[in-house]
Coordinates of C-alpha atoms in Angstrom, one line a residue:
Chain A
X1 CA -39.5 14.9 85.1
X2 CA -35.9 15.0 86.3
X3 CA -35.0 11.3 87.7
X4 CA -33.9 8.9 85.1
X5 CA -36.6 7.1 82.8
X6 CA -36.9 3.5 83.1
X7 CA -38.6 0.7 81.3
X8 CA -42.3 1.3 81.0
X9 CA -42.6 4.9 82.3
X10 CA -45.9 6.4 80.7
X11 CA -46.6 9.5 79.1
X12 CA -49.5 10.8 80.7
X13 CA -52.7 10.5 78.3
X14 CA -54.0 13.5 77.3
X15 CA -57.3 14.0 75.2
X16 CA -58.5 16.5 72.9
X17 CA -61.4 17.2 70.4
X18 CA -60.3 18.3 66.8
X19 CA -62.7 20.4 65.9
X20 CA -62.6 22.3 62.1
X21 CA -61.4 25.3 64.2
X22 CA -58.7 23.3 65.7
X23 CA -57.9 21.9 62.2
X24 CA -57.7 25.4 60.5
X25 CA -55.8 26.9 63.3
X26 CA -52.7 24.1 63.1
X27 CA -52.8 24.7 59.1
X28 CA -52.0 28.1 59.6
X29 CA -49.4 27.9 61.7
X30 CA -48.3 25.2 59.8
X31 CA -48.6 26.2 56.8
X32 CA -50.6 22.5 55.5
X33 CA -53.2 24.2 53.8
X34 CA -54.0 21.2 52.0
X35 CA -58.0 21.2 51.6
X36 CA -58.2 17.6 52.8
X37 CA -58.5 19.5 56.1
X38 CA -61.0 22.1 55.7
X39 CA -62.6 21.6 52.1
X40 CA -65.9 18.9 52.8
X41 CA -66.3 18.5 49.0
X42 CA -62.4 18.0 48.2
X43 CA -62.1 15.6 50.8
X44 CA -65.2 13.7 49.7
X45 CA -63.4 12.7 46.1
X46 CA -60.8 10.9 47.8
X47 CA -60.2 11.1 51.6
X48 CA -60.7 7.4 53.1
X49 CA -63.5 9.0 55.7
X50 CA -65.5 10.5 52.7
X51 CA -64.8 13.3 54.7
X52 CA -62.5 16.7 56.2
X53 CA -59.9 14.9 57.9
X54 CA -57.2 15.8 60.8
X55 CA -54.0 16.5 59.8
X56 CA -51.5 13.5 61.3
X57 CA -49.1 16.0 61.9
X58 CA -51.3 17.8 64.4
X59 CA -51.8 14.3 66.5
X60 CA -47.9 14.0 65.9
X61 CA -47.6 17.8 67.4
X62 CA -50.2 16.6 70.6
X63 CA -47.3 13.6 70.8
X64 CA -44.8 16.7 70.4
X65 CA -46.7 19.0 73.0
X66 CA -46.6 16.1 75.3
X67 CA -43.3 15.2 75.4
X68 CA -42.2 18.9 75.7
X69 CA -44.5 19.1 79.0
X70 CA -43.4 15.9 80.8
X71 CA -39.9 15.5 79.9
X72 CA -39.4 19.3 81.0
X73 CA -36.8 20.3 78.0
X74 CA -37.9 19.6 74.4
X75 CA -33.8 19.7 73.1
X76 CA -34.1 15.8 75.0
X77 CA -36.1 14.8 72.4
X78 CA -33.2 13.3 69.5
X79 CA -35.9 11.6 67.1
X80 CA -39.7 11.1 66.9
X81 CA -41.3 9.0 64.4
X82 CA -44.9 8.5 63.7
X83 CA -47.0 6.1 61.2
X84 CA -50.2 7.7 60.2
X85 CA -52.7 5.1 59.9
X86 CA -56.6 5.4 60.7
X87 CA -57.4 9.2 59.5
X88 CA -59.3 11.1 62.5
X89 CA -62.1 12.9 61.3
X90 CA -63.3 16.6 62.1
X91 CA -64.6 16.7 65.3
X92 CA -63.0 13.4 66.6
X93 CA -61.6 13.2 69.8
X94 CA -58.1 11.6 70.1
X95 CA -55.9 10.5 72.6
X96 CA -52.4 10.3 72.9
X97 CA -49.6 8.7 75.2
X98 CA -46.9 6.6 75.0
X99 CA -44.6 4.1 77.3
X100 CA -40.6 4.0 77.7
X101 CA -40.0 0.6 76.0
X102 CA -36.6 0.5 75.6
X103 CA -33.6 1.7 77.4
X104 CA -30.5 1.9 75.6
X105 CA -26.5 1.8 76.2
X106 CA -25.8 5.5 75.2
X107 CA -28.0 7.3 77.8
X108 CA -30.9 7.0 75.6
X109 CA -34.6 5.9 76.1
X110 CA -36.8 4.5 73.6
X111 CA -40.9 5.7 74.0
X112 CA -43.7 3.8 71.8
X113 CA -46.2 6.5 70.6
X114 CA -49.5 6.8 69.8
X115 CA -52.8 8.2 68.9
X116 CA -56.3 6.4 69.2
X117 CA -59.6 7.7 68.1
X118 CA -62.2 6.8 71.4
X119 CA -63.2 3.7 69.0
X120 CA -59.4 2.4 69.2
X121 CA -58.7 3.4 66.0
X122 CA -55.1 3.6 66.0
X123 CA -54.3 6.8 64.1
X124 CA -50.9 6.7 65.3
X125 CA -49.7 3.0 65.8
X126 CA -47.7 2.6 68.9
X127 CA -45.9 -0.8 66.9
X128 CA -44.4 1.3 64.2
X129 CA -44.0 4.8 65.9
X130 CA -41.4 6.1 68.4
X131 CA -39.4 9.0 70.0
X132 CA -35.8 8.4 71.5
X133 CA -34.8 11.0 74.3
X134 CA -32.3 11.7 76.3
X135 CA -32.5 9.7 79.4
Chain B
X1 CA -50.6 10.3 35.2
X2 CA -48.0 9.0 37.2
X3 CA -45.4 11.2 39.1
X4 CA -42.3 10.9 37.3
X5 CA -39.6 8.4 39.0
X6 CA -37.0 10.4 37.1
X7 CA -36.6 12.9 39.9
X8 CA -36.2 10.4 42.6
X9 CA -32.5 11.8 43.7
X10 CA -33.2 15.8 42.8
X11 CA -32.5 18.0 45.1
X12 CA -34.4 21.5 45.6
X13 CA -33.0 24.9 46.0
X14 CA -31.9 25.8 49.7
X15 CA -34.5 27.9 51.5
X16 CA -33.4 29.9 55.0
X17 CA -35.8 29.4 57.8
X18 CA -35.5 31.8 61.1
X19 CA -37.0 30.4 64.2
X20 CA -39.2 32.8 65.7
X21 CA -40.5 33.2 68.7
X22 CA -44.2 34.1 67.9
X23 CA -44.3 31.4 65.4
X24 CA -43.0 28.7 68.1
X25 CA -45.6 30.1 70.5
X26 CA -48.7 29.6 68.5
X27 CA -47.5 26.4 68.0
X28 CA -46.7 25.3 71.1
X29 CA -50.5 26.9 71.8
X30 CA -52.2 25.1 69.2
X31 CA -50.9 21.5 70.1
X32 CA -51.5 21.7 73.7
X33 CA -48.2 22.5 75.3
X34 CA -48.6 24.0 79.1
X35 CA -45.1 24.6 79.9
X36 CA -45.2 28.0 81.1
X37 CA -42.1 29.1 78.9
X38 CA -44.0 28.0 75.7
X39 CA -47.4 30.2 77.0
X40 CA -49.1 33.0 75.0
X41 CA -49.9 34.6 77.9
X42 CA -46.3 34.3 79.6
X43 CA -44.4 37.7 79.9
X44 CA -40.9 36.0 79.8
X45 CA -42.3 33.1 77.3
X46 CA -40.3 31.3 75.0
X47 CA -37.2 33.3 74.9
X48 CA -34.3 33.1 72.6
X49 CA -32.1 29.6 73.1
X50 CA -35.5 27.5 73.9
X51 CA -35.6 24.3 72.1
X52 CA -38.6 24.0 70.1
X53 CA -42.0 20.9 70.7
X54 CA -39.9 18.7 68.3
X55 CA -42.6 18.3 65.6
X56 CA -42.5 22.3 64.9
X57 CA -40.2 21.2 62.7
X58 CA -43.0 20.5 60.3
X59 CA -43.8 24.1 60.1
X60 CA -39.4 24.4 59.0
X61 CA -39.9 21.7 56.9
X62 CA -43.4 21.2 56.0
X63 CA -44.6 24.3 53.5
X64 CA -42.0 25.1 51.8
X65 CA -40.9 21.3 50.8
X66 CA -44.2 21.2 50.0
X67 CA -44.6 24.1 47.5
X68 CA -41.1 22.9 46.0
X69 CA -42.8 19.3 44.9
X70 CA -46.1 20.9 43.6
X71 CA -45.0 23.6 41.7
X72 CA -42.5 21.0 40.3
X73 CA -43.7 20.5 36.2
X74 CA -41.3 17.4 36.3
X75 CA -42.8 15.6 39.4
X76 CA -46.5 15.8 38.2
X77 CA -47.3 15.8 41.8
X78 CA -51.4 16.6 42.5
X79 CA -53.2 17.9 45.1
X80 CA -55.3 14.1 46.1
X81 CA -52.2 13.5 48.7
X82 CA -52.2 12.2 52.4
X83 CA -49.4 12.4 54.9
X84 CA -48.4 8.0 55.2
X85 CA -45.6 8.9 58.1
X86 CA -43.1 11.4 59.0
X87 CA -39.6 11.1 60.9
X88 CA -37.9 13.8 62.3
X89 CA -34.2 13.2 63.7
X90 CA -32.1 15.6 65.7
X91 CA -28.2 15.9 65.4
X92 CA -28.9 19.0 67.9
X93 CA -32.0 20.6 68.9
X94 CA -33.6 23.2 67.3
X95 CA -33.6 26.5 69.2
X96 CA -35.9 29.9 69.1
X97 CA -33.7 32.3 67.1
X98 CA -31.9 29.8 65.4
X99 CA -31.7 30.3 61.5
X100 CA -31.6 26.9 59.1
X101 CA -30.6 26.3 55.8
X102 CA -33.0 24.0 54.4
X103 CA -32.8 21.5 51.5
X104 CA -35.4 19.6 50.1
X105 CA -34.4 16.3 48.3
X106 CA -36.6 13.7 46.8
X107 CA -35.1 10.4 47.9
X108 CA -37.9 7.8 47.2
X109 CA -40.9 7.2 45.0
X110 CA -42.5 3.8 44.8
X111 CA -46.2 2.5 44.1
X112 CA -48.3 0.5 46.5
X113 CA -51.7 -1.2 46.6
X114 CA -52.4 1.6 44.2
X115 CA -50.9 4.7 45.7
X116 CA -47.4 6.1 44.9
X117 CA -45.4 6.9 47.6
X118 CA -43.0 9.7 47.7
X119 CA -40.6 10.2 50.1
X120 CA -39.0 13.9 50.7
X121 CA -35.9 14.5 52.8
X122 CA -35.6 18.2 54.2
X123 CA -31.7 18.6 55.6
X124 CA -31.6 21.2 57.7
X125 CA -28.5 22.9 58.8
X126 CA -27.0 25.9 60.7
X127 CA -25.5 28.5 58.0
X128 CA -22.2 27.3 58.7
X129 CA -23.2 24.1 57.2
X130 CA -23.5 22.0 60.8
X131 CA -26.8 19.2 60.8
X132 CA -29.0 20.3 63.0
X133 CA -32.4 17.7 62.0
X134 CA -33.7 16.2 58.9
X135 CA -37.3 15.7 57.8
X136 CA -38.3 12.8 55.9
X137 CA -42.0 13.0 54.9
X138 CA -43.7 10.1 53.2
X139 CA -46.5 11.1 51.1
X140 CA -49.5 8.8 49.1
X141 CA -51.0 10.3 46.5
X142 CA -54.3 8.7 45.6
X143 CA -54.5 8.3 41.5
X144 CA -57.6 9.7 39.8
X145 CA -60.3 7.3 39.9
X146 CA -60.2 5.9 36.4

């Protein structure tokens, strides 16, 4: 992308499966080795799924990966914010995108974010989560 | 046993972080990016001076925060902890090769519909003492079922 954002540009969805490899792959190189993401009988004591769950930060790095791609130059990006609501589960798919929503006085644009399980579980919640770029 | 609000406000000892580029391309592999400078497979990939996917500053911020607050007797932290939301803002981007001085600060602690919150700050600046992004991570630990 090189011409200027305007209001209600999209991010182009992208989808991708979170399998347990995918999950113990971004903890290590991460470095979240918290067992909520790999360990069933941990995560059944406590995680909301009963379950292994995702790690947010890995949808938050698709949202990351994403932006680097279309905006062309990830040093744009000034702040990226993200509420972790619905947990994903292992071997969910989840989709992620966004839409410029704002555009503001100092060359900046403001992007709603999100990630949604194919139920429309909002594990990122677009109302509450945003990145502001560089126009 | 709840964490201790006392350390609301302590700050951790600096770590220093190097950006490197092997680290920044498995990242960039294992969330998806297809930019061609970020590719494993690239033979001019991700070369010194190229900002980084803006959440890899989880992997600057993320583990080593992280080790501070659970090997923290005063906190009482435990291991039955989600990830509630996480900020990241830029006062300049964060480039391959660049080296950070990182400092982990517990700014907030507060309980909610049974969880406590914690919130953890991670400045993180150029040696010379210039912002270049902070983390703030908000965590929820889940009590022991009683």
């Amino acid at each position: 992308m090189s011409a200027e954002l305007q209001l209600g540009d999209r991010l182009p969805e992208r989808s991708v499966s979170l399998d347990q490899a995918a999950l113990i792959r971004y903890a290590g190189v991460s470095g979240d080795v918290n067992p909520l993401h790999w360990d069933q009988q941990f995560a059944e004591s406590f995680s909301p799924t009963g379950g292994v769950i995702a790690h947010g930060m890995l949808s938050m790095g698709l949202l990351s990966a994403l932006l680097t791609d279309w905006l062309g130059d990830a040093g744009r990006v000034r702040s990226m914010s993200c509420q972790f609501r619905a947990a994903c589960p292992v071997g969910a798919s989840v989709t992620v995108g966004g839409e410029v929503t704002a555009i503001g006085d100092d060359d900046t644009a403001t992007l709603a974010i999100w990630a949604r399980l194919d139920d429309g579980s909002k594990v990122i919640d677009q109302r509450t989560s945003r990145a502001v770029v560089t126009r | 046993m709840p964490l201790n609000q006392d350390r609301v406000g302590h700050r951790y000892a600096a770590y220093r972080f190097e950006v490197g580029r092997e680290h920044v391309r498995s990242y960039a592999a294992v969330t998806g990016v297809t930019d061609e400078r970020y590719r494993n497979d690239a033979p001019d990939s991700v070369g010194d001076g190229l900002a980084v996917p803006p959440a890899f500053v989880a992997c600057i911020a993320g583990a080593q925060a992280w080790s501070r607050i659970m090997s923290d007797p005063q906190l009482g932290a435990h291991d039955r902890v989600m990830h509630g939301g996480q900020e990241f803002t830029f006062q300049s981007p964060v480039r391959v090769g660049d080296v950070l001085i990182c400092t982990p600060t517990i700014t907030d602690l507060r309980s909610l519909r049974g969880l406590e919150l914690l919130t953890i700050e991670v400045e993180c600046n150029r040696p010379d003492g210039a912002a270049v992004v902070t983390s703030r991570s908000r965590l929820a630990f889940v009590p022991e079922a009683s």
